[in-house]
Amino acid sequence: MKKMQYRELYCSSPRYWGGLAFLLFIILVGMGAAFFMEHNGHFVTGMSNQIVWGLPHVFAIFLIVAASGALNVASIGSVFGGPMYKPLGRFSGLLSIGLLAGGLVVLLLDLGRPDRLIVAMTTYNFKSIFAWNIILYTGFFTIVGLYLWAMMDRKFAQYKRPIGFAAFFWRLALTTGTGSIFGFLVAREAYDAAIMAPMFIIMSFSYGLAFFIITLMAAYWWADRTIGELRLAKLKNLLGVFVGAVLYFALVYHLTNLYVTQHHGVERFILLDGGIYTSLFWIGQVVIGGIIPLFLLYSPAFGHSRLALAVASLMVLVGGFFQVYVIVIGGQAFPMNLFPGKEVLESSFFDGVVAAYTPSLAEALLGIAGVAVAMTLVAIGARMLRVLPESLEDPAEGDCA
Amino acid sequence: MSHNSDQPDLRRRDFIGKTVLAAGAASIAPGVMLTMANAGSDEGVSSKVRWGMLIDTNKCADGCSACVAACNQENGIDLIERPAGQSDAMWDAQRPQWVRKVKLKDNLTGEITNLPMMCQHCEHPPCVDVCPTGASFKRADGLVLVDRHTCIGCRYCMMACPYKARSFIHQDVASQRTGTPRGKGCVESCTLCVQRLDAGDQTTACQDACNREGHQAILFGDLKNPDSEIARALKAYHSRQIRADLELNTGVRYTNI
C-alpha cells in the first residue's frame, strides 16, 4: 500500500500570487465598503427599521452554516471511519476555519458598533442564543484547530478520534445555535419553528460539501495534482443525498406552516405572491439549488463528468444563498400580524405592509469580501501547511488509503 | 494565676491583634456603610412600582398625532437631521419612531380603530432575552430600556420584538437632549419618559399632549398601586394586551379594540 503523502500546495508563482492578489483586492474593496457604511451609518445601506438584517447577514449566515458543514468530510473520515474520506480530513478542517472566519468578519463589520467587539466578547447575557453563538464560534476555532493539529502531527495521532468526536458534536451545536437564532423568534411568522435548527444542520451539510468539492477541485487544478474518479464519485453521491435532504426539509417546513391557518399569509407570500421572494424561492432555491443539481449529480449522462459535478456544486451554493436570502429577508419583509382580523389603514411605520428592501452595493461588496477572506485563508493555509495529499488517485484494489 | 509572669494578662500578641482588628474595623466600617448606602441608591427604583399605560382607543382621535409630536420633542427625536441624499422613502423607513399612530379597520365589521403603538414594556420582554450583551434590560419598575454603553448594534432585539417598537439609529447624531442620550449604531425605543420619572414627575409627554388636546386617551401610572387611577381603571373596564397569545404581560394595555 502506498503511503499518503501530504505536501504544501505549490504551483507556479504568478498563478499563486496572482490569485492571492486578486482575493486581497476583493477584501480591500470590501473593507472600504465597510468603512463607508460605518462612517456614514447604516442609512447608506438598504436596511431600515423594517428590514433590520440585510444582505451582509445573508452572506454571514450562509458562510457560517457552510463552515460547519465543511467539517463533515473530516468527521466522516475520523469519526465514522470512512477510509476514502480520511486523506481529505485536513483540508476539510482548514476550509471550515476559513469559512467561519469569513462569515464572522462580515457579521462583525455589519454591527452598528463594531468597535465594541470587546463588549460582545466580555459581557454576556446567557439567555441570548446570540451570546451562546459567540462562545460556539470561538470554541469552534479552538477545537478545529486542535483537530487539525492532531490530524497533522503524528505525536498527537491518538487524540485524533476524541477531538474528532468533540469537533463533530461542537459543529452540530454551532449550527443548531445558528438555526435557533431564527427558530426562537416567536414574533415573526416565518420563523418561530423548531424545525429551523435541524433544517440549518442539513443545509450546512449540503453547502459545506459543495464548498469543499469546489475548493478541492480548484486547489488540485491550481497545483496540477490529480483526484481519482472513485473519490469524486463518493463526494458526488453524498452531495446528492444532502441536496435531496435540504429539499425534503423545505417541503416539511412549508407543509407544517400550511396546516396552520395563522401561517397561511406568510406561506402565500413566500410560495405564491411575494414577488421577488417567491421567484427566489422557486427559481433560486428549488430549481437552481435543488432540481438541476440533482439532475446533474444523478443523471447517467453526466456519470463521469467533472464539469457537471463542479457546476452542480456551484448551483447548490447559489441556490443555498437564495434559500438563506428568502429566510432572512423574506421572513422580515412579511408584515407582523399585530392585529389579527384587522386591516391596517394608516401607519407611519409600515404596519401591515410588505417591507421594501433593495440591497446597496456596499452591502454586497462587504459580503463578497467575506467569501474572499475565507478563500484567502484557505489558499494561504494550504500553501503553508501540509493539508492536501500529493495525489488523490484512487487506491488500488483492496487498498485503503 | 498559677504561673509566674511579669507579663500583663493581655499578652502582647493578643494586644497587637486586637488593636489591628479595631483599627481595621474603624477604617473599613465607613466604607462598608457607604457601599451599603450606595447600593440602595444604585437600585434607585423599586419593584414595588410597575409603570404602565392604559390607552382608550375610543378616545384616540382620527388624524391627531399630538402624542407623536410630543414624544419627538421630549426625546430629541426631532433633533435628528435627515442625511443629505436620503430619499423620502428611506427617511421614513430609517428614522427612529418611538410612538406611531395606527389606524385599523375590522375585516368583518368595518369598525375603525385609532391607537398609538409603542414599546409595550413587557414583563417578559423578548428583546431582553435575545440581547447578547445584556444592553436591553428591564428595570425593577418595569421599564424596558437599552443601555447605550453596551449596545453593539446587532439589531437582534428588533428581530425579536413582536411590536416592531424599536428603532436603529442609522445616521450621525448632531445634537441631542441630555436626558435622552442617543448614538449612531445603537438601538432605542420608548422609555415611558424615564427622565421625567427619575426626576420625580409622574406623567409622560404623550399623555400630557393627549390631555392638552382634550382627548384623554392615555392614562399613565403605577399598575401595582391599587389606588392609582390606572389600576382602578384597569379593574373597572375590560382591556387587552396586543398579542396576548405570547403571554408577555405587557405594561401597556388597550381598551375598545
XYZ file of C-alpha atoms in Angstrom:
658
model
C 0.000 0.000 0.000
C 1.313 3.382 -0.939
C 1.632 5.823 1.919
C -0.358 9.005 1.707
C 1.979 11.950 1.270
C 0.763 15.411 2.173
C 2.533 18.378 0.706
C 2.104 22.118 0.707
C 0.195 23.429 -2.258
C 2.807 24.609 -4.733
C 2.048 25.955 -8.115
C 3.782 28.419 -10.377
C 4.370 31.707 -8.639
C 2.405 34.006 -10.966
C -0.589 31.714 -10.718
C -0.499 31.581 -6.907
C 0.421 35.173 -6.186
C -1.860 36.437 -8.922
C -4.775 34.558 -7.389
C -3.899 35.778 -3.938
C -3.559 39.372 -5.115
C -6.988 39.142 -6.707
C -8.513 37.880 -3.445
C -6.768 40.585 -1.440
C -8.073 43.212 -3.822
C -11.652 41.995 -3.226
C -11.017 42.119 0.518
C -9.668 45.668 0.282
C -12.731 46.797 -1.638
C -14.923 45.118 0.978
C -13.052 46.869 3.784
C -13.627 50.157 2.010
C -17.335 49.358 1.757
C -17.471 48.512 5.470
C -15.721 51.742 6.355
C -18.136 53.671 4.159
C -21.132 52.110 5.934
C -19.729 52.540 9.421
C -18.566 56.081 8.810
C -21.898 57.284 7.439
C -24.128 54.988 9.434
C -26.478 52.382 8.081
C -28.560 54.977 6.243
C -26.363 54.387 3.196
C -27.487 50.748 3.098
C -30.833 49.343 2.046
C -31.503 48.296 5.625
C -34.095 50.081 7.721
C -36.151 49.712 10.865
C -38.270 47.248 8.906
C -35.558 45.119 7.300
C -33.019 45.201 10.090
C -30.812 42.381 8.832
C -29.821 42.788 5.216
C -27.502 41.285 2.639
C -24.434 41.147 4.931
C -26.357 38.866 7.284
C -27.319 36.645 4.364
C -23.633 36.286 3.442
C -22.564 35.817 7.059
C -25.172 33.182 7.888
C -24.518 31.404 4.597
C -20.768 31.228 5.285
C -21.166 30.238 8.938
C -23.620 27.479 8.043
C -21.322 26.255 5.266
C -18.340 26.353 7.640
C -19.770 23.779 9.993
C -20.788 21.622 7.040
C -17.323 21.758 5.502
C -16.027 19.912 8.552
C -18.211 16.911 7.738
C -15.651 15.373 5.420
C -13.155 15.232 8.287
C -15.825 13.846 10.599
C -16.716 11.070 8.159
C -13.027 10.203 7.937
C -12.072 10.114 11.590
C -15.349 9.728 13.494
C -17.244 7.387 11.235
C -14.176 5.705 9.803
C -14.702 6.252 6.093
C -11.319 5.380 4.573
C -11.913 7.234 1.316
C -12.508 10.455 3.218
C -9.576 10.203 5.574
C -6.970 11.921 3.373
C -9.390 14.811 2.897
C -9.785 15.489 6.610
C -7.053 18.086 6.986
C -8.285 20.224 4.128
C -11.825 19.925 5.443
C -10.706 21.344 8.803
C -8.840 24.211 7.154
C -11.784 25.069 4.922
C -14.218 25.117 7.843
C -11.988 27.513 9.783
C -11.660 29.759 6.739
C -15.393 29.871 6.023
C -16.265 30.611 9.641
C -13.715 33.423 9.784
C -15.104 34.894 6.561
C -18.663 34.786 7.871
C -17.771 36.288 11.223
C -15.866 39.172 9.640
C -18.995 40.129 7.707
C -21.207 39.744 10.772
C -18.881 41.899 12.843
C -18.488 44.659 10.281
C -22.243 44.924 9.874
C -22.791 45.675 13.562
C -23.914 49.170 14.427
C -20.904 49.397 16.726
C -18.180 47.014 15.503
C -15.740 48.929 17.694
C -17.492 47.358 20.666
C -16.323 43.837 19.795
C -14.661 43.695 23.184
C -18.041 44.328 24.840
C -19.537 41.451 22.893
C -16.672 39.206 23.966
C -16.784 40.120 27.650
C -20.383 40.949 28.526
C -22.756 38.047 28.174
C -26.463 37.564 28.602
C -26.660 33.807 28.762
C -30.305 33.703 27.835
C -29.404 35.044 24.394
C -28.761 32.491 21.664
C -26.522 35.092 20.052
C -24.331 35.071 23.176
C -24.098 31.268 23.062
C -23.137 31.544 19.436
C -20.249 33.871 20.234
C -18.928 31.139 22.535
C -19.719 28.413 19.990
C -17.829 30.300 17.259
C -14.684 30.901 19.299
C -14.820 27.329 20.588
C -15.107 26.060 17.031
C -11.836 27.753 16.072
C -10.082 26.212 19.069
C -11.442 22.694 18.677
C -10.993 22.517 14.908
C -7.504 24.000 15.321
C -6.611 21.225 17.759
C -8.277 18.681 15.497
C -6.157 19.876 12.596
C -3.063 19.571 14.759
C -3.980 16.050 15.836
C -4.505 15.078 12.208
C -1.174 16.545 11.140
C 1.164 15.717 13.981
C 1.950 12.041 14.415
C 2.751 12.565 18.095
C -0.847 13.529 18.738
C -2.400 10.903 16.485
C -4.035 9.127 19.421
C -6.108 12.233 20.187
C -7.455 12.389 16.671
C -10.586 10.368 17.359
C -11.644 12.005 20.642
C -11.010 15.500 19.282
C -12.764 14.482 16.075
C -15.793 13.472 18.127
C -15.680 16.713 20.074
C -15.452 18.716 16.856
C -18.358 16.808 15.363
C -20.636 17.497 18.315
C -19.455 21.081 18.530
C -20.320 21.687 14.898
C -23.799 20.239 15.431
C -24.238 22.581 18.389
C -22.978 25.519 16.349
C -25.446 25.006 13.507
C -28.244 24.319 15.971
C -27.378 27.671 17.510
C -27.387 29.455 14.160
C -30.721 27.893 13.211
C -32.168 28.688 16.615
C -31.427 32.392 16.157
C -34.420 32.221 13.845
C -36.248 29.282 15.347
C -36.711 31.053 18.660
C -38.054 34.306 17.252
C -41.644 33.988 18.351
C -42.592 37.368 16.948
C -42.291 36.612 13.256
C -44.458 34.112 11.467
C -41.830 32.902 9.040
C -39.584 31.844 11.907
C -40.816 30.543 15.253
C -40.397 26.894 14.250
C -38.189 24.331 15.964
C -37.562 22.694 12.582
C -35.286 25.660 11.802
C -32.421 24.102 13.789
C -32.315 20.671 12.071
C -33.031 22.370 8.750
C -29.972 24.568 9.209
C -27.911 21.472 10.019
C -28.928 19.731 6.805
C -28.365 22.970 4.889
C -24.874 23.087 6.368
C -24.173 19.523 5.196
C -25.124 20.481 1.683
C -23.468 23.919 1.376
C -20.352 22.788 3.243
C -19.808 19.811 0.984
C -20.452 21.901 -2.136
C -17.832 24.405 -0.943
C -15.482 21.543 -0.204
C -15.847 19.962 -3.626
C -15.309 23.248 -5.446
C -12.283 24.347 -3.416
C -10.754 20.865 -3.589
C -11.123 20.707 -7.359
C -9.824 24.251 -7.691
C -6.795 23.554 -5.493
C -5.874 20.435 -7.453
C -6.312 22.222 -10.719
C -4.168 25.088 -9.405
C -1.351 22.793 -8.353
C -1.670 20.291 -11.224
C -2.408 17.389 -8.922
C -4.809 14.553 -9.623
C -8.007 13.438 -7.926
C -9.214 9.905 -8.527
C -12.529 9.045 -10.111
C -13.764 6.937 -7.224
C -13.169 9.587 -4.598
C -15.037 12.204 -6.562
C -17.864 9.754 -7.138
C -18.166 9.303 -3.366
C -18.335 13.044 -2.762
C -20.791 13.412 -5.593
C -23.198 10.792 -4.267
C -23.018 12.295 -0.804
C -23.799 15.744 -2.165
C -26.807 14.302 -3.976
C -28.186 12.892 -0.724
C -27.685 16.200 1.070
C -29.319 18.254 -1.671
C -32.310 15.922 -1.601
C -32.485 16.211 2.186
C -32.500 20.022 2.025
C -35.428 19.900 -0.376
C -37.210 17.469 1.921
C -36.773 19.749 4.935
C -38.011 22.741 2.965
C -41.057 20.694 1.994
C -41.808 19.666 5.590
C -41.304 23.219 6.836
C -43.790 24.641 4.343
C -46.292 21.790 4.750
C -46.295 22.313 8.518
C -46.884 26.024 8.046
C -49.612 25.399 5.507
C -51.515 23.316 8.025
C -51.677 26.226 10.470
C -54.306 28.752 9.377
C -52.460 31.551 11.146
C -49.460 30.987 8.853
C -51.366 30.920 5.572
C -50.482 34.552 4.940
C -46.747 34.098 5.135
C -46.889 30.867 3.126
C -48.903 32.594 0.431
C -46.284 35.330 0.452
C -43.294 33.018 0.003
C -44.911 30.448 -2.290
C -47.341 32.469 -4.396
C -47.418 36.245 -4.467
C -44.342 37.532 -2.695
C -42.778 38.916 -5.876
C -39.015 38.669 -5.660
C -39.141 36.288 -2.688
C -41.456 33.880 -4.490
C -39.152 33.915 -7.525
C -36.082 33.410 -5.374
C -37.772 30.529 -3.619
C -38.947 28.638 -6.681
C -36.289 29.535 -9.221
C -33.357 30.110 -6.862
C -33.803 27.680 -4.024
C -35.823 24.878 -5.608
C -34.755 24.816 -9.269
C -31.189 26.179 -9.221
C -30.296 24.884 -5.769
C -32.172 21.591 -5.869
C -33.615 20.133 -9.031
C -30.861 20.972 -11.539
C -28.030 19.859 -9.223
C -29.871 16.598 -8.515
C -30.217 16.037 -12.244
C -26.529 16.804 -12.847
C -25.464 14.550 -9.985
C -27.636 11.559 -10.741
C -28.176 11.578 -14.500
C -26.127 8.792 -16.122
C -25.345 11.189 -18.955
C -23.017 13.102 -16.616
C -21.787 9.989 -14.817
C -18.105 10.801 -15.101
C -18.233 14.467 -15.905
C -16.159 16.560 -13.530
C -17.577 19.692 -15.057
C -21.088 18.514 -14.163
C -20.000 17.948 -10.557
C -18.381 21.381 -10.367
C -21.424 23.068 -11.906
C -23.781 21.157 -9.618
C -21.770 22.195 -6.540
C -21.753 25.797 -7.692
C -25.510 25.715 -8.227
C -26.022 24.229 -4.784
C -24.151 27.225 -3.392
C -26.102 29.746 -5.469
C -29.405 28.094 -4.564
C -28.343 27.888 -0.927
C -27.546 31.577 -0.919
C -31.046 32.309 -2.235
C -32.521 30.000 0.370
C -30.839 31.956 3.166
C -31.938 35.198 1.471
C -35.571 34.058 1.429
C -35.369 33.002 5.087
C -33.618 36.143 6.350
C -35.020 38.928 4.171
C -38.304 37.329 3.103
C -39.109 36.480 6.700
C -38.645 40.108 7.712
C -40.398 41.608 4.692
C -43.646 39.868 5.524
C -45.529 42.130 7.948
C -46.039 41.053 11.530
C -49.653 40.462 12.373
C -50.167 42.685 15.398
C -53.912 42.983 14.998
C -55.433 39.716 13.804
C -58.702 40.196 11.969
C -57.982 43.844 11.259
C -56.639 45.649 8.261
C -54.137 48.470 8.788
C -55.428 51.569 7.025
C -52.736 54.012 8.098
C -49.390 53.754 9.827
C -46.231 55.786 9.555
C -44.184 52.714 10.456
C -45.200 50.337 7.659
C -47.501 48.208 9.793
C -49.340 45.632 7.744
C -47.419 46.238 4.533
C -44.617 44.263 2.942
C -41.330 45.983 3.766
C -39.204 47.088 0.841
C -35.532 46.215 0.656
C -33.011 46.922 -2.067
C -29.517 45.877 -1.099
C -26.883 48.528 -1.699
C -23.607 47.951 -3.494
C -21.620 48.441 -0.279
C -23.509 45.632 1.429
C -22.818 43.281 -1.471
C -19.114 44.216 -1.546
C -18.788 43.537 2.174
C -20.468 40.143 1.763
C -18.316 39.151 -1.200
C -15.228 40.212 0.745
C -16.265 37.695 3.406
C -16.111 34.917 0.819
C -12.715 36.259 -0.289
C -11.467 36.217 3.325
C -12.441 32.548 3.553
C -10.754 31.680 0.268
C -7.616 33.668 1.137
C -7.235 31.851 4.456
C -7.633 28.529 2.673
C -5.141 29.476 -0.050
C -2.539 30.634 2.474
C -3.210 27.695 4.797
C -2.879 25.144 2.012
C 0.364 26.780 0.892
C 1.905 26.778 4.361
C 0.536 23.589 5.875
C 0.562 20.034 4.651
C -3.172 19.662 4.323
C -3.545 18.334 0.801
C -2.309 14.908 -0.292
C 0.246 14.865 -3.072
C -2.115 12.752 -5.061
C -5.687 11.688 -4.572
C -5.504 8.867 -7.073
C -7.903 6.096 -6.248
C -6.398 3.432 -4.011
C -5.526 0.176 -5.701
C -7.921 -2.745 -5.373
C -8.351 -3.742 -1.711
C -6.267 -0.855 -0.506
C -7.489 1.810 1.783
C -5.526 4.977 1.674
C -2.904 32.745 88.278
C -0.835 29.663 88.757
C 2.130 30.624 86.651
C 4.570 33.382 87.401
C 4.926 36.042 84.821
C 5.827 39.703 84.628
C 3.716 39.999 81.539
C 0.306 41.598 81.845
C -2.714 39.374 81.413
C -3.324 40.567 77.925
C -0.412 39.164 76.049
C 1.453 41.284 73.568
C 0.252 39.286 70.559
C -3.339 39.469 71.641
C -2.973 43.148 72.214
C -1.491 43.786 68.788
C -4.038 41.516 67.180
C -6.975 43.258 68.772
C -5.610 46.693 68.051
C -5.171 45.862 64.396
C -8.670 44.427 64.324
C -10.144 47.529 65.905
C -8.197 49.839 63.634
C -9.189 47.783 60.632
C -12.837 47.827 61.605
C -12.685 51.553 62.202
C -11.237 52.211 58.792
C -13.369 49.713 56.850
C -16.690 50.386 58.542
C -17.341 53.770 56.968
C -16.506 52.246 53.583
C -18.923 49.394 54.151
C -21.543 51.838 55.345
C -21.002 53.960 52.271
C -21.145 50.968 49.967
C -24.361 49.791 51.572
C -25.851 53.232 51.383
C -24.719 53.470 47.802
C -26.207 50.065 46.962
C -29.531 51.498 47.963
C -29.149 54.484 45.696
C -27.788 52.301 42.914
C -31.088 50.490 42.816
C -32.814 53.818 42.503
C -36.105 52.275 41.589
C -38.173 49.714 43.357
C -40.032 46.686 42.101
C -42.924 47.770 44.293
C -43.789 50.068 41.397
C -44.639 48.972 37.881
C -45.163 51.746 35.418
C -47.765 51.136 32.764
C -50.216 52.739 30.428
C -53.846 52.308 29.526
C -54.979 53.568 26.144
C -58.639 54.086 25.427
C -58.852 53.702 21.668
C -62.366 55.170 21.621
C -60.914 58.470 22.757
C -57.937 58.358 20.396
C -58.881 60.771 17.637
C -58.541 60.079 13.940
C -55.927 62.327 12.353
C -54.496 63.542 15.660
C -50.806 62.875 16.214
C -50.142 65.134 19.194
C -48.636 62.228 21.147
C -46.136 61.522 18.382
C -45.077 65.162 18.127
C -44.727 65.469 21.905
C -42.651 62.300 22.097
C -40.383 63.505 19.312
C -39.790 66.748 21.143
C -39.392 65.290 24.623
C -36.895 62.682 23.488
C -34.977 64.769 20.995
C -36.109 62.695 18.035
C -36.984 65.910 16.197
C -33.328 66.946 16.507
C -32.253 64.140 14.207
C -31.471 65.594 10.844
C -32.211 63.903 7.605
C -28.927 62.883 5.969
C -28.174 64.529 2.648
C -29.162 62.422 -0.319
C -31.578 60.186 1.552
C -34.807 59.535 -0.351
C -38.230 60.204 1.172
C -38.994 56.508 1.313
C -35.738 55.636 3.060
C -36.066 58.515 5.525
C -39.477 57.170 6.505
C -38.119 53.664 6.835
C -34.918 54.591 8.655
C -35.776 57.467 11.012
C -36.490 56.462 14.603
C -40.125 56.349 15.700
C -40.785 55.626 19.341
C -44.529 56.009 19.077
C -46.651 55.782 15.938
C -50.294 56.236 15.170
C -52.020 53.228 13.640
C -55.486 53.235 12.080
C -57.240 49.892 11.806
C -60.373 48.558 10.160
C -62.050 45.364 11.286
C -62.243 42.907 8.413
C -65.717 41.707 9.326
C -67.487 44.681 10.864
C -65.635 47.552 9.255
C -65.191 49.191 12.652
C -62.407 51.799 12.640
C -59.896 51.975 15.491
C -57.138 54.503 16.120
C -54.350 53.875 18.556
C -50.785 54.831 19.403
C -48.320 51.938 19.227
C -45.053 51.910 21.123
C -42.857 49.698 23.294
C -45.292 47.675 25.399
C -42.850 47.334 28.325
C -43.416 43.601 28.706
C -42.864 41.752 31.939
C -41.081 39.081 29.901
C -39.552 41.131 27.073
C -38.225 39.060 24.125
C -35.771 41.873 23.324
C -34.132 41.389 26.723
C -33.985 37.623 26.246
C -32.159 37.812 22.931
C -29.742 40.698 23.606
C -26.252 39.127 23.562
C -24.640 41.706 25.838
C -27.492 42.452 28.192
C -27.757 46.016 26.883
C -31.520 45.529 26.605
C -32.741 45.301 30.142
C -35.830 45.572 32.272
C -35.650 47.914 35.210
C -37.117 46.963 38.579
C -40.025 49.343 37.994
C -40.959 47.603 34.740
C -39.373 49.949 32.200
C -37.683 48.166 29.300
C -34.617 50.192 28.344
C -31.400 49.998 26.311
C -28.001 50.628 27.897
C -26.363 52.672 25.151
C -22.914 51.854 26.565
C -23.149 48.122 25.916
C -25.405 48.034 22.846
C -23.302 46.703 19.951
C -25.955 47.431 17.323
C -26.630 43.807 16.364
C -30.381 44.500 15.986
C -31.353 41.070 17.283
C -33.822 42.799 19.649
C -35.521 44.399 16.659
C -35.907 40.956 15.116
C -37.379 39.626 18.340
C -39.768 42.457 19.281
C -43.333 41.407 18.407
C -44.450 45.066 18.298
C -41.809 46.489 15.961
C -41.267 49.024 18.696
C -37.546 49.552 18.280
C -35.568 51.864 16.055
C -31.940 51.746 14.991
C -30.007 54.989 14.626
C -28.915 54.929 11.002
C -27.040 58.238 10.872
C -24.803 60.616 12.761
C -26.445 62.476 15.615
C -25.537 66.141 15.595
C -27.443 67.333 18.647
C -29.366 65.621 21.383
C -31.047 66.314 24.692
C -29.133 65.490 27.839
C -31.949 63.398 29.286
C -32.169 61.173 26.242
C -28.695 60.279 25.004
C -28.502 58.746 21.566
C -25.770 57.476 19.273
C -25.303 56.218 15.737
C -25.332 52.453 15.532
C -27.378 51.758 18.656
C -30.976 50.687 19.127
C -33.566 52.611 21.119
C -37.259 52.683 21.903
C -39.909 54.291 24.114
C -38.691 54.689 27.693
C -42.033 55.841 29.132
C -40.176 59.144 29.606
C -37.761 57.678 32.130
C -36.032 61.045 32.506
C -39.258 62.524 33.827
C -39.971 59.628 36.185
C -36.461 59.737 37.614
C -36.879 63.448 38.228
C -39.982 62.704 40.275
C -42.510 63.561 37.591
C -45.397 61.142 37.099
C -46.601 61.804 33.573
C -45.309 61.082 30.107
C -45.021 63.551 27.263
C -47.557 61.706 25.121
C -50.101 61.648 27.934
C -49.700 65.374 28.591
C -50.095 66.119 24.894
C -53.184 63.954 24.591
C -54.745 65.686 27.589
C -53.900 69.109 26.172
C -55.782 68.157 23.026
C -58.714 67.270 25.251
C -58.825 63.584 24.245
C -57.538 61.978 27.428
C -56.967 58.690 25.676
C -53.729 57.933 27.535
C -53.626 57.073 31.204
C -50.221 56.548 32.787
C -49.350 55.365 36.269
C -48.329 52.673 38.709
C -50.036 49.376 37.921
C -49.140 47.960 41.305
C -50.660 50.706 43.395
C -54.308 49.689 43.846
C -55.286 53.309 44.491
C -53.753 54.715 41.331
C -56.114 55.930 38.647
C -54.755 53.472 36.126
C -55.103 50.474 38.460
C -58.703 51.425 39.206
C -59.490 51.890 35.517
C -57.918 48.546 34.629
C -60.034 46.891 37.273
C -63.237 48.564 36.144
C -63.003 48.243 32.362
C -62.189 45.391 30.060
C -58.809 45.916 28.491
C -56.487 43.751 26.424
C -52.859 43.280 25.538
C -51.754 43.302 21.958
C -50.532 39.832 21.010
C -51.766 38.452 24.313
C -51.095 34.989 22.866
C -47.389 35.494 23.509
C -48.073 35.896 27.245
C -45.560 38.693 27.675
C -47.730 40.510 30.251
C -47.390 43.926 28.702
C -47.311 47.107 30.721
C -49.280 48.944 28.042
C -52.937 47.936 27.747
C -55.721 48.968 25.386
C -59.480 49.241 25.753
C -62.038 49.046 22.981
C -60.110 47.098 20.377
